[in-house]
mmCIF file of C-alpha atoms in Angstrom:
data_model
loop_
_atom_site.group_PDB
_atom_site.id
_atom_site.type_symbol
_atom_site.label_atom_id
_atom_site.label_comp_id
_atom_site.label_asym_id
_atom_site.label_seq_id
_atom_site.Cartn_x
_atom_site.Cartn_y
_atom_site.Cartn_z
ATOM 1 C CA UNK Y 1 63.578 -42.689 30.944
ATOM 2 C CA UNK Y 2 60.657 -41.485 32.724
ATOM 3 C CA UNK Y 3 58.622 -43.886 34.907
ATOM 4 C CA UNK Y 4 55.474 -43.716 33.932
ATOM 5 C CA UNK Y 5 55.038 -42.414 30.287
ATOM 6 C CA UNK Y 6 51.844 -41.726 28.288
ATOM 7 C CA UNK Y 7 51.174 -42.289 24.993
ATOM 8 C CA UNK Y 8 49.869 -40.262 22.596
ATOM 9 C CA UNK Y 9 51.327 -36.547 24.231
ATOM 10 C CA UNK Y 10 48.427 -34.863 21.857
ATOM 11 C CA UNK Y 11 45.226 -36.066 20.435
ATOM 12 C CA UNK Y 12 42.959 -34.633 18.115
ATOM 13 C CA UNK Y 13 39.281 -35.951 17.320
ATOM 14 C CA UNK Y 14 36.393 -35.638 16.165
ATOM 15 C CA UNK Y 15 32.865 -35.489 18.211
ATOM 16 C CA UNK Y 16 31.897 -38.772 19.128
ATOM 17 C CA UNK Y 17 35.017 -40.738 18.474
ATOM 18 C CA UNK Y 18 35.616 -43.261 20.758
ATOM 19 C CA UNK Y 19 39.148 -41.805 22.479
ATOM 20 C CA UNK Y 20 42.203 -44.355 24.161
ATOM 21 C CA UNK Y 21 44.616 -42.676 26.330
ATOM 22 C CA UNK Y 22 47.540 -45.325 26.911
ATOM 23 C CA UNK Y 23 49.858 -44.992 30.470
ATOM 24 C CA UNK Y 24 52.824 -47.673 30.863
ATOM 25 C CA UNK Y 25 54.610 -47.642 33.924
ATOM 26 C CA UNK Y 26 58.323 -49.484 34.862
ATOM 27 C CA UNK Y 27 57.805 -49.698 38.590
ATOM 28 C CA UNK Y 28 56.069 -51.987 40.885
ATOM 29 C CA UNK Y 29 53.196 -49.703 41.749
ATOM 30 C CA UNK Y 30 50.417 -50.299 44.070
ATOM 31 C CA UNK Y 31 47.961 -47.914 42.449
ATOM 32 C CA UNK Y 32 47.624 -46.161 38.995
ATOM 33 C CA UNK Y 33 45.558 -43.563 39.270
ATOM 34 C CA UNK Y 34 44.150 -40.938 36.297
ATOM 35 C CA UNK Y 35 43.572 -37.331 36.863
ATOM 36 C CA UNK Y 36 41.994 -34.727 34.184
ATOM 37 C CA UNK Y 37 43.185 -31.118 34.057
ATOM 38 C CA UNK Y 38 40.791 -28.634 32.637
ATOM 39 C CA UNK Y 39 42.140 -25.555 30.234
ATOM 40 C CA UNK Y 40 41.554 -23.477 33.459
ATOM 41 C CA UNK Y 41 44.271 -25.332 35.358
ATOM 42 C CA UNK Y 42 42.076 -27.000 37.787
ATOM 43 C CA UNK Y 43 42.629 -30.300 38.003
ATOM 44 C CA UNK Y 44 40.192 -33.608 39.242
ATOM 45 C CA UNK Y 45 40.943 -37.087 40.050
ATOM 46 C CA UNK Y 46 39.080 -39.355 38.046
ATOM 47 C CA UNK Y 47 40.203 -42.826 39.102
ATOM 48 C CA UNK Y 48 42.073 -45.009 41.271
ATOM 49 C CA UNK Y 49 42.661 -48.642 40.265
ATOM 50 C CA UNK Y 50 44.915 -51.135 41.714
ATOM 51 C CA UNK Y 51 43.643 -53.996 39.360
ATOM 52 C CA UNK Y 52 40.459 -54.634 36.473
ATOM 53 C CA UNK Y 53 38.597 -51.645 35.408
ATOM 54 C CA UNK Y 54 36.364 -49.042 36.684
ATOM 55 C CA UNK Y 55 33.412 -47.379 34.480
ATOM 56 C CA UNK Y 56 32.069 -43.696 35.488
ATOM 57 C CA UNK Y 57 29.638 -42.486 32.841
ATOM 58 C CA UNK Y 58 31.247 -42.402 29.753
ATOM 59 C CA UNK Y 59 35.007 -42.785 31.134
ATOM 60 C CA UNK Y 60 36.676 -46.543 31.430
ATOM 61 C CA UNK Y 61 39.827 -46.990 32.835
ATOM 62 C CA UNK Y 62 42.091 -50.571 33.082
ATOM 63 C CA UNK Y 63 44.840 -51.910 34.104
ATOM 64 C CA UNK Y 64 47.152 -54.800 33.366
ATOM 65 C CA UNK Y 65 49.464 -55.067 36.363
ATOM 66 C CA UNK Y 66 51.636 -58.238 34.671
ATOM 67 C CA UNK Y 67 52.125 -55.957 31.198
ATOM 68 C CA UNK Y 68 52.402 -52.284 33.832
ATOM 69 C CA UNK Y 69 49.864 -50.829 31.636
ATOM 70 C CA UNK Y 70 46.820 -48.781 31.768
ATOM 71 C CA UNK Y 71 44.244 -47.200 29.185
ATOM 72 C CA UNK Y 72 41.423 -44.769 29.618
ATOM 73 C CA UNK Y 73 39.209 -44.929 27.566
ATOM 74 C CA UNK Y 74 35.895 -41.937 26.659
ATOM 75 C CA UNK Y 75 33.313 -43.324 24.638
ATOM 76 C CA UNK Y 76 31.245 -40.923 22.770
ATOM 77 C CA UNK Y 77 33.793 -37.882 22.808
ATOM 78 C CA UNK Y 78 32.290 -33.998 23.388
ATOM 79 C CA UNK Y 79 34.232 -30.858 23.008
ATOM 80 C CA UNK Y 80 33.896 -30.765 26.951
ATOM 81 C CA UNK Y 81 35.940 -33.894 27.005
ATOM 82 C CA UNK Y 82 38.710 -31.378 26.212
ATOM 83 C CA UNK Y 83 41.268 -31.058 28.818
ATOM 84 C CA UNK Y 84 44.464 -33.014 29.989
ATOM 85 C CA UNK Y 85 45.069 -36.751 31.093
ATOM 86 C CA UNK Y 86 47.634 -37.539 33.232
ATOM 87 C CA UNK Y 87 47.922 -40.602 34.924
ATOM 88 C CA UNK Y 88 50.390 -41.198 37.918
ATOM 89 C CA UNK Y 89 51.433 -44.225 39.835
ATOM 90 C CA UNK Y 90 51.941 -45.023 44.070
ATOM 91 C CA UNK Y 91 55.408 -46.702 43.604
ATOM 92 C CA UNK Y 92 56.122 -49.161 45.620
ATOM 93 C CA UNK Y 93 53.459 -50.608 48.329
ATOM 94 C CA UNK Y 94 51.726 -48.317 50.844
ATOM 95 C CA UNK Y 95 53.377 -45.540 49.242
ATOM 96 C CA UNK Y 96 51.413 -42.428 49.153
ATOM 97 C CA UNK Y 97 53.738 -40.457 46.942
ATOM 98 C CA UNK Y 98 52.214 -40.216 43.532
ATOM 99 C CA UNK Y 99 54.573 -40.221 40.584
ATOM 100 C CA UNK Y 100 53.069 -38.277 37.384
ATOM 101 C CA UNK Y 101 53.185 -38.738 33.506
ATOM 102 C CA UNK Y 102 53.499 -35.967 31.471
ATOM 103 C CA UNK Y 103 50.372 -35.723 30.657
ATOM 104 C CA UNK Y 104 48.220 -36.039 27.138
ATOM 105 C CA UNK Y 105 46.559 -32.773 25.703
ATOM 106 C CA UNK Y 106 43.351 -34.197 24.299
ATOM 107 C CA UNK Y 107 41.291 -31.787 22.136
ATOM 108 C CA UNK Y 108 37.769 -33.108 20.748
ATOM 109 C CA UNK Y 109 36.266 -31.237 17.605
ATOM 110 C CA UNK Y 110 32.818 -30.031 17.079
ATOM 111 C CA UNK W 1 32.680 -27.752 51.661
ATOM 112 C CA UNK W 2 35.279 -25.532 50.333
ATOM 113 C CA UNK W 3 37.365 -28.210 49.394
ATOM 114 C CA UNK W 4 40.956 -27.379 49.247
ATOM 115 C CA UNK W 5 41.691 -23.921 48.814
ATOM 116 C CA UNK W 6 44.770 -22.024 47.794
ATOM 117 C CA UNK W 7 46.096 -18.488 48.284
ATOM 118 C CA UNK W 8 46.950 -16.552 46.213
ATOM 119 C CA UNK W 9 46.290 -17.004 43.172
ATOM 120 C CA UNK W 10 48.703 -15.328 41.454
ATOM 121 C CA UNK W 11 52.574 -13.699 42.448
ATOM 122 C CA UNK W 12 55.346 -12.093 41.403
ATOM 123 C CA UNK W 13 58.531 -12.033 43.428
ATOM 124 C CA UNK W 14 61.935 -10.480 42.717
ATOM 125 C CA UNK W 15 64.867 -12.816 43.204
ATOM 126 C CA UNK W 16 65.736 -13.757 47.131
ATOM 127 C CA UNK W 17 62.617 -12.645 48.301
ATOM 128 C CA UNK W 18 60.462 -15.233 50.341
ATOM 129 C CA UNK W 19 56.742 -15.578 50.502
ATOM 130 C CA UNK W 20 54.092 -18.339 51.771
ATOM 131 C CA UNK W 21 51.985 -20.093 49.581
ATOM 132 C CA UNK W 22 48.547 -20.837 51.953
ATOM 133 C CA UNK W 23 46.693 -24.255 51.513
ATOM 134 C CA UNK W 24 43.451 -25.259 53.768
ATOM 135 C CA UNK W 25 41.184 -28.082 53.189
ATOM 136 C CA UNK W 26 37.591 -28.319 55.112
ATOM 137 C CA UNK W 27 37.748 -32.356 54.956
ATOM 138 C CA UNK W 28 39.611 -33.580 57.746
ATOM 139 C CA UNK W 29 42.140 -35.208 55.515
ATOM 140 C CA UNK W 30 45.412 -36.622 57.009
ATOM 141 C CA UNK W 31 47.603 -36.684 53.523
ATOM 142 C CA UNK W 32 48.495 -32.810 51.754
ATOM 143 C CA UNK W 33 50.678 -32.545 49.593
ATOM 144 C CA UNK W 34 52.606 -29.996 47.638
ATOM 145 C CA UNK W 35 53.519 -30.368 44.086
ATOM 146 C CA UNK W 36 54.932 -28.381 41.365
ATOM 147 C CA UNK W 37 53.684 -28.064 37.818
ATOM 148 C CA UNK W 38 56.383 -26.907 34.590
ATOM 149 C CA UNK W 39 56.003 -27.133 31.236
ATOM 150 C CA UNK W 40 57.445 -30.920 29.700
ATOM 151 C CA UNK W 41 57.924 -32.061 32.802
ATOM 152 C CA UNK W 42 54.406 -32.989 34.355
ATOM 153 C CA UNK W 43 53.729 -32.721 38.085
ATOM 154 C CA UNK W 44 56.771 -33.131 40.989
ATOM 155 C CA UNK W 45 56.169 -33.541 44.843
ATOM 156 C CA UNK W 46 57.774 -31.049 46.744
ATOM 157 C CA UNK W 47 56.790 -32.102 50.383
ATOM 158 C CA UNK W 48 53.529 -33.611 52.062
ATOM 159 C CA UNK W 49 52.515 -34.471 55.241
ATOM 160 C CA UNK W 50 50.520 -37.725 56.771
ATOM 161 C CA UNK W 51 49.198 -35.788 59.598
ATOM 162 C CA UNK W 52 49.503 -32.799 62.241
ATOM 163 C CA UNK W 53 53.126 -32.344 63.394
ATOM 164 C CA UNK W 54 54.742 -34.700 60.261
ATOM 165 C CA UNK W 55 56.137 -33.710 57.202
ATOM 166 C CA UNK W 56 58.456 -35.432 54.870
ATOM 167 C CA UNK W 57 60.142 -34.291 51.350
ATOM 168 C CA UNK W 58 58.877 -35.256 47.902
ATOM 169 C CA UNK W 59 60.959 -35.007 44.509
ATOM 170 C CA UNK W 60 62.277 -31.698 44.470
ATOM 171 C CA UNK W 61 62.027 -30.483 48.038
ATOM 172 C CA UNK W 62 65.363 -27.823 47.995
ATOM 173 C CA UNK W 63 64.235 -24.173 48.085
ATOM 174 C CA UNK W 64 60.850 -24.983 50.534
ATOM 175 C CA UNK W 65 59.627 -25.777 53.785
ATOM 176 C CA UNK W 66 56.707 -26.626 55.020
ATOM 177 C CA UNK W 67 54.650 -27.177 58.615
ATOM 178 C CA UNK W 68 51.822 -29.049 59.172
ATOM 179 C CA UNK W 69 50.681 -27.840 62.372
ATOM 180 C CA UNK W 70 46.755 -28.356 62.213
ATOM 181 C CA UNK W 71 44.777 -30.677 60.186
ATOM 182 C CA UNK W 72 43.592 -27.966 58.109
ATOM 183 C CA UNK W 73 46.658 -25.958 57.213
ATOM 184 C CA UNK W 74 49.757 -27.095 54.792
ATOM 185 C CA UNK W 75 51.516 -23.528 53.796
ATOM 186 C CA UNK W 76 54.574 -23.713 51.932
ATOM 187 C CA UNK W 77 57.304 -21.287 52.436
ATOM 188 C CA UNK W 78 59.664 -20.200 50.257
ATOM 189 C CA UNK W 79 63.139 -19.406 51.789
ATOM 190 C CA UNK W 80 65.164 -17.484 49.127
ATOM 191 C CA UNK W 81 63.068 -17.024 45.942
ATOM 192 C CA UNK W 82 64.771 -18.132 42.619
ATOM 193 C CA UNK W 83 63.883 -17.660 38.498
ATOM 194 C CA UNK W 84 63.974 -21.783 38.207
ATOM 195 C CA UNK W 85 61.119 -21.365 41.037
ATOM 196 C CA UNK W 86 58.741 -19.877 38.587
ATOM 197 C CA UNK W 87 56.060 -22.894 37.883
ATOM 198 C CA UNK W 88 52.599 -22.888 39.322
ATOM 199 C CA UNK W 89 52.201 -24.951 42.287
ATOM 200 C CA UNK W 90 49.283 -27.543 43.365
ATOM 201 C CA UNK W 91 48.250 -28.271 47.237
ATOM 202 C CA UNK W 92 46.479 -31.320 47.226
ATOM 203 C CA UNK W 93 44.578 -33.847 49.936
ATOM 204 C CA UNK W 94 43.124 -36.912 50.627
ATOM 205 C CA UNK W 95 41.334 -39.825 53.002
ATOM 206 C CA UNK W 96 43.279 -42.306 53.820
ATOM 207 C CA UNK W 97 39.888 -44.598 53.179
ATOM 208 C CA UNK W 98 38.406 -43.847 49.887
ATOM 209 C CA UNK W 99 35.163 -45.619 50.804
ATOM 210 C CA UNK W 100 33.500 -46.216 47.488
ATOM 211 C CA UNK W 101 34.888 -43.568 45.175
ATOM 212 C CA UNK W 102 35.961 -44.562 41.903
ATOM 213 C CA UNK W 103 38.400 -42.256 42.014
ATOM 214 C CA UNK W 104 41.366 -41.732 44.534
ATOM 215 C CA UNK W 105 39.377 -39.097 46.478
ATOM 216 C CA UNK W 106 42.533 -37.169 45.870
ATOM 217 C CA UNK W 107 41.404 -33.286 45.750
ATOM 218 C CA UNK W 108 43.268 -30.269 44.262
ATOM 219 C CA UNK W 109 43.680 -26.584 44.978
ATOM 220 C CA UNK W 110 43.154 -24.441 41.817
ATOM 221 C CA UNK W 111 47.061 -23.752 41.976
ATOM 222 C CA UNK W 112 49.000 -20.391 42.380
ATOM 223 C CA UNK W 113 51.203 -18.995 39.067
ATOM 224 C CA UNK W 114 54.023 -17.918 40.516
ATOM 225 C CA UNK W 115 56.653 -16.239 38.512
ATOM 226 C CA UNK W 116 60.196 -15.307 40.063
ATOM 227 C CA UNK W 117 62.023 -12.321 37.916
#
């Protein structure tokens, strides 16, 4: 069983949906962190969390460190929301090694 | 800032050859990293460094070396190209402080295919 595991591994929705991206994890961790990979390959870190939730323009991600779980959430879903969500976990405190989910191919419909 | 940049983009080797995958970043991280990227299987650490002069191994380090000897420079090295090498690889860096980022301030190269026949 992996360690950190995403749920759903593809999602398909309409334009301005409201989109949840679930990550649970089975490790002590002392950051979750969520990353977005474009169709191009590139990829960007969109947050870091070690506890609550962070908000950056229409993107919300949380974290419940008792249940090792983690959503991110996109409110008002575009086409250019497109891409892949992976989140990955520091195991273990102070680590810097980052441990990755699979990922979770999210395609938003015109 | 060029951010973290990755050459080349694309390569083909034949079986036992060797090559060097170049990484540089412009940010004066300390952390770069090395990770692989294959189909089902999400993203593995191969090595990464803390700083000039250290390295340590990731996941799947067998098959690469690497040397960190400036801030600026993380190449990886293949030794003895293989076919289960063929994935496209990710360099990566970041602060140690993240100051106020929402995010990790974690940056990634634009990756190099690389495909071993």
């Amino acid at each position: 069983k992996n360690e950190v595991e995403q749920s759903p591994q593809n999602l398909t929705a309409q334009e301005g949906e409201f989109i949840t991206i679930n990550c649970s994890y089975s490790v002590g961790i002392s950051a979750l962190h969520w990353l977005q990979q474009h169709p191009g390959g590139g990829i960007v870190s969109l947050f870091m969390l070690s506890s609550g939730k962070k908000k950056h323009g229409r993107l919300i991600a949380t974290i419940n460190i008792q249940e090792k779980h983690s959503s991110l959430h996109i409110t008002a879903s575009h086409p250019r929301d497109s891409a892949v969500y992976i989140c990955a976990v520091n195991r273990g405190q102070g680590a810097q090694k980052l441990v990755f989910g699979q990922g979770t191919r999210l395609t938003i419909n015109p | 800032n060029a951010g973290v940049t990755q050459t080349p983009k694309f390569q083909v080797l034949k079986t036992g050859q060797s090559m060097t995958l170049q990484c540089a970043q412009d940010m004066n991280h300390e952390y770069m990293s090395w990770y692989r990227q294959d189909p089902g299987m999400g993203l593995r650490l191969i090595h990464y460094s803390v700083g000039a002069g250290i390295t340590d191994q990731g996941e799947v380090p067998n098959g690469y070396n690497v040397s960190r000897s400036t801030t600026e420079d993380f190449p990886l090295r293949l030794l003895s190209a293989a076919p289960s090498q063929t994935s496209v690889y990710f360099c990566a860096s970041r602060s140690w402080s993240t100051g106020t980022h929402t995010s990790s301030g974690q940056y990634f190269g634009p990756g190099t295919r690389l495909t071993v026949t």
